[in-house]
């Protein structure tokens, strides 16, 4: 949005023009959603916080003294609302970060319903497709599940400082003012956050990924082998140290042998039909998981699996089984069953 147009909208909104306010904040809603998601690890909480941010912005619209600083003002409101939220809720993560490795021969425990798990984020909402390709790649990299897990190990203030300074490139003096900190305190928090992220080995998946054609060949094999329940073929696509988890079930398995055993005993059981529907989440390939039990007429959506690809192999699979966390994805609840020819 050109600055004169934005300034005119800000002034009109401050004067009480609801339509001007809606036109103004529409420009920023998507990026605020991504920011709140990175802060909170929950898509639904991020949606709620963005709406609360816009409500606060409308209520306090007359307090903004510099129309040119409107975007930063919104980020200040959103970040402080996220910090307030984080003081009241436990950090979110995934089972490999919170529970011991599971026995593939043991029973699968029931869902843990507490809001402690990371939620997936649809790539369709991640970045404006008109933006620079490098910006889109960085945005995808900074919402991978590995990046989010590492963020969860930072204090809320360190998380806010890292995102505002390093991901969004705001000046230290601006961040200090927004968070009621000194500039030295902001710089110190940033250094501690950087060290913590390095300790969690957050690497660039964009640098590790093979060319897109080879990725697609790998994904095509993945779909075919999953739908055929070909366990030996499927695990051959995995890195030797690959891991598989299924939140909100507090389980995870590592290594080809353990994953093969789990698939044979818990997932690829006789009488079921499986389908995968491609999508993207958290900057990575993802698939809607569909399953039909024996005698059923349709395949039902049971989850979303997000893959991490390193080199020419799959490094991790996160199957999100809480359907309420998938409402933002364009995945139909059922697929028709196609009967095979006799």
Short mmCIF file of C-alpha atoms in Angstrom, two decimals, residues 185-317:
data_model
loop_
_atom_site.label_atom_id
_atom_site.label_comp_id
_atom_site.label_asym_id
_atom_site.label_seq_id
_atom_site.Cartn_x
_atom_site.Cartn_y
_atom_site.Cartn_z
CA UNK A 185 18.15 -5.80 27.43
CA UNK A 186 16.77 -6.41 23.94
CA UNK A 187 20.25 -7.08 22.55
CA UNK A 188 21.03 -9.45 25.42
CA UNK A 189 17.75 -11.35 24.94
CA UNK A 190 18.50 -11.66 21.22
CA UNK A 191 21.95 -13.12 21.87
CA UNK A 192 20.55 -15.67 24.34
CA UNK A 193 17.79 -16.59 21.89
CA UNK A 194 20.28 -17.08 19.06
CA UNK A 195 22.42 -19.40 21.21
CA UNK A 196 19.38 -21.44 22.23
CA UNK A 197 18.24 -21.81 18.62
CA UNK A 198 21.73 -22.95 17.61
CA UNK A 199 21.70 -25.55 20.38
CA UNK A 200 18.50 -26.98 18.94
CA UNK A 201 20.16 -27.32 15.53
CA UNK A 202 17.57 -25.43 13.50
CA UNK A 203 18.92 -25.88 9.99
CA UNK A 204 17.67 -24.51 6.70
CA UNK A 205 15.45 -27.10 5.05
CA UNK A 206 15.55 -25.06 1.89
CA UNK A 207 19.30 -25.73 1.65
CA UNK A 208 18.88 -29.43 2.36
CA UNK A 209 16.02 -30.10 -0.05
CA UNK A 210 16.74 -31.76 -3.42
CA UNK A 211 15.44 -30.22 -6.65
CA UNK A 212 11.65 -30.03 -6.84
CA UNK A 213 11.36 -32.75 -9.51
CA UNK A 214 13.18 -35.24 -7.28
CA UNK A 215 11.07 -34.20 -4.31
CA UNK A 216 7.93 -34.88 -6.34
CA UNK A 217 9.22 -38.30 -7.35
CA UNK A 218 9.85 -39.09 -3.67
CA UNK A 219 6.37 -37.88 -2.70
CA UNK A 220 4.74 -39.88 -5.49
CA UNK A 221 6.44 -43.04 -4.19
CA UNK A 222 5.41 -42.13 -0.65
CA UNK A 223 1.73 -41.85 -1.65
CA UNK A 224 1.71 -45.07 -3.65
CA UNK A 225 3.45 -47.12 -0.96
CA UNK A 226 1.26 -45.72 1.84
CA UNK A 227 -1.95 -46.43 -0.04
CA UNK A 228 -0.72 -49.94 -0.90
CA UNK A 229 0.36 -50.57 2.71
CA UNK A 230 3.77 -51.61 1.39
CA UNK A 231 5.74 -51.41 4.63
CA UNK A 232 9.20 -52.49 3.34
CA UNK A 233 8.94 -50.07 0.41
CA UNK A 234 7.64 -47.30 2.63
CA UNK A 235 10.36 -47.49 5.29
CA UNK A 236 13.00 -47.57 2.55
CA UNK A 237 12.04 -43.95 1.85
CA UNK A 238 12.98 -42.98 5.40
CA UNK A 239 16.29 -41.94 6.86
CA UNK A 240 17.66 -44.54 9.25
CA UNK A 241 17.04 -42.16 12.17
CA UNK A 242 13.65 -40.90 10.94
CA UNK A 243 10.91 -40.38 13.52
CA UNK A 244 7.12 -40.59 13.43
CA UNK A 245 4.70 -39.02 15.90
CA UNK A 246 0.91 -38.66 16.12
CA UNK A 247 -0.26 -35.81 18.37
CA UNK A 248 -2.48 -35.62 20.37
CA UNK A 249 -1.41 -39.21 21.12
CA UNK A 250 1.73 -38.82 23.27
CA UNK A 251 3.79 -41.33 21.26
CA UNK A 252 6.74 -41.27 18.92
CA UNK A 253 8.88 -43.88 17.22
CA UNK A 254 12.36 -43.59 15.77
CA UNK A 255 14.19 -45.70 13.24
CA UNK A 256 13.00 -47.76 10.30
CA UNK A 257 12.49 -50.96 12.31
CA UNK A 258 10.39 -49.30 15.01
CA UNK A 259 8.28 -47.40 12.47
CA UNK A 260 7.75 -50.59 10.42
CA UNK A 261 6.55 -52.46 13.52
CA UNK A 262 4.19 -49.64 14.48
CA UNK A 263 2.73 -49.48 10.96
CA UNK A 264 2.13 -53.23 10.91
CA UNK A 265 0.47 -53.37 14.33
CA UNK A 266 -1.46 -50.08 14.48
CA UNK A 267 -2.03 -48.51 11.06
CA UNK A 268 -1.75 -50.89 8.10
CA UNK A 269 -4.21 -53.40 9.51
CA UNK A 270 -6.21 -55.68 7.16
CA UNK A 271 -9.55 -54.50 5.79
CA UNK A 272 -8.74 -50.81 5.71
CA UNK A 273 -8.41 -48.65 2.61
CA UNK A 274 -6.19 -45.57 2.71
CA UNK A 275 -5.92 -42.43 0.58
CA UNK A 276 -3.70 -39.36 0.75
CA UNK A 277 -4.70 -35.90 -0.48
CA UNK A 278 -1.74 -33.54 -1.11
CA UNK A 279 -1.47 -30.12 0.49
CA UNK A 280 1.26 -28.11 2.23
CA UNK A 281 1.76 -27.12 5.85
CA UNK A 282 4.53 -25.35 7.77
CA UNK A 283 6.57 -24.88 4.63
CA UNK A 284 6.66 -28.64 3.99
CA UNK A 285 4.84 -31.29 1.93
CA UNK A 286 1.73 -32.52 3.71
CA UNK A 287 -1.16 -34.89 3.06
CA UNK A 288 -4.68 -35.25 4.31
CA UNK A 289 -5.03 -38.77 5.76
CA UNK A 290 -8.16 -40.65 4.73
CA UNK A 291 -9.23 -44.10 5.85
CA UNK A 292 -12.12 -46.48 5.18
CA UNK A 293 -12.92 -49.28 7.55
CA UNK A 294 -14.21 -52.59 6.16
CA UNK A 295 -17.85 -52.26 5.09
CA UNK A 296 -17.91 -48.43 5.09
CA UNK A 297 -19.01 -46.58 1.96
CA UNK A 298 -16.65 -43.59 2.18
CA UNK A 299 -13.16 -42.70 3.31
CA UNK A 300 -13.09 -40.31 6.25
CA UNK A 301 -10.52 -37.65 7.05
CA UNK A 302 -8.59 -38.84 10.11
CA UNK A 303 -5.64 -36.44 10.17
CA UNK A 304 -2.90 -34.51 8.40
CA UNK A 305 0.68 -35.74 8.04
CA UNK A 306 3.50 -33.20 7.59
CA UNK A 307 6.78 -34.48 6.14
CA UNK A 308 10.30 -33.19 6.61
CA UNK A 309 12.47 -34.08 3.62
CA UNK A 310 16.26 -34.03 3.88
CA UNK A 311 18.37 -34.91 0.89
CA UNK A 312 16.38 -37.58 -0.92
CA UNK A 313 14.83 -39.16 2.17
CA UNK A 314 12.05 -38.46 4.66
CA UNK A 315 13.46 -37.33 8.02
CA UNK A 316 10.23 -37.07 10.01
CA UNK A 317 6.48 -37.55 9.81
#
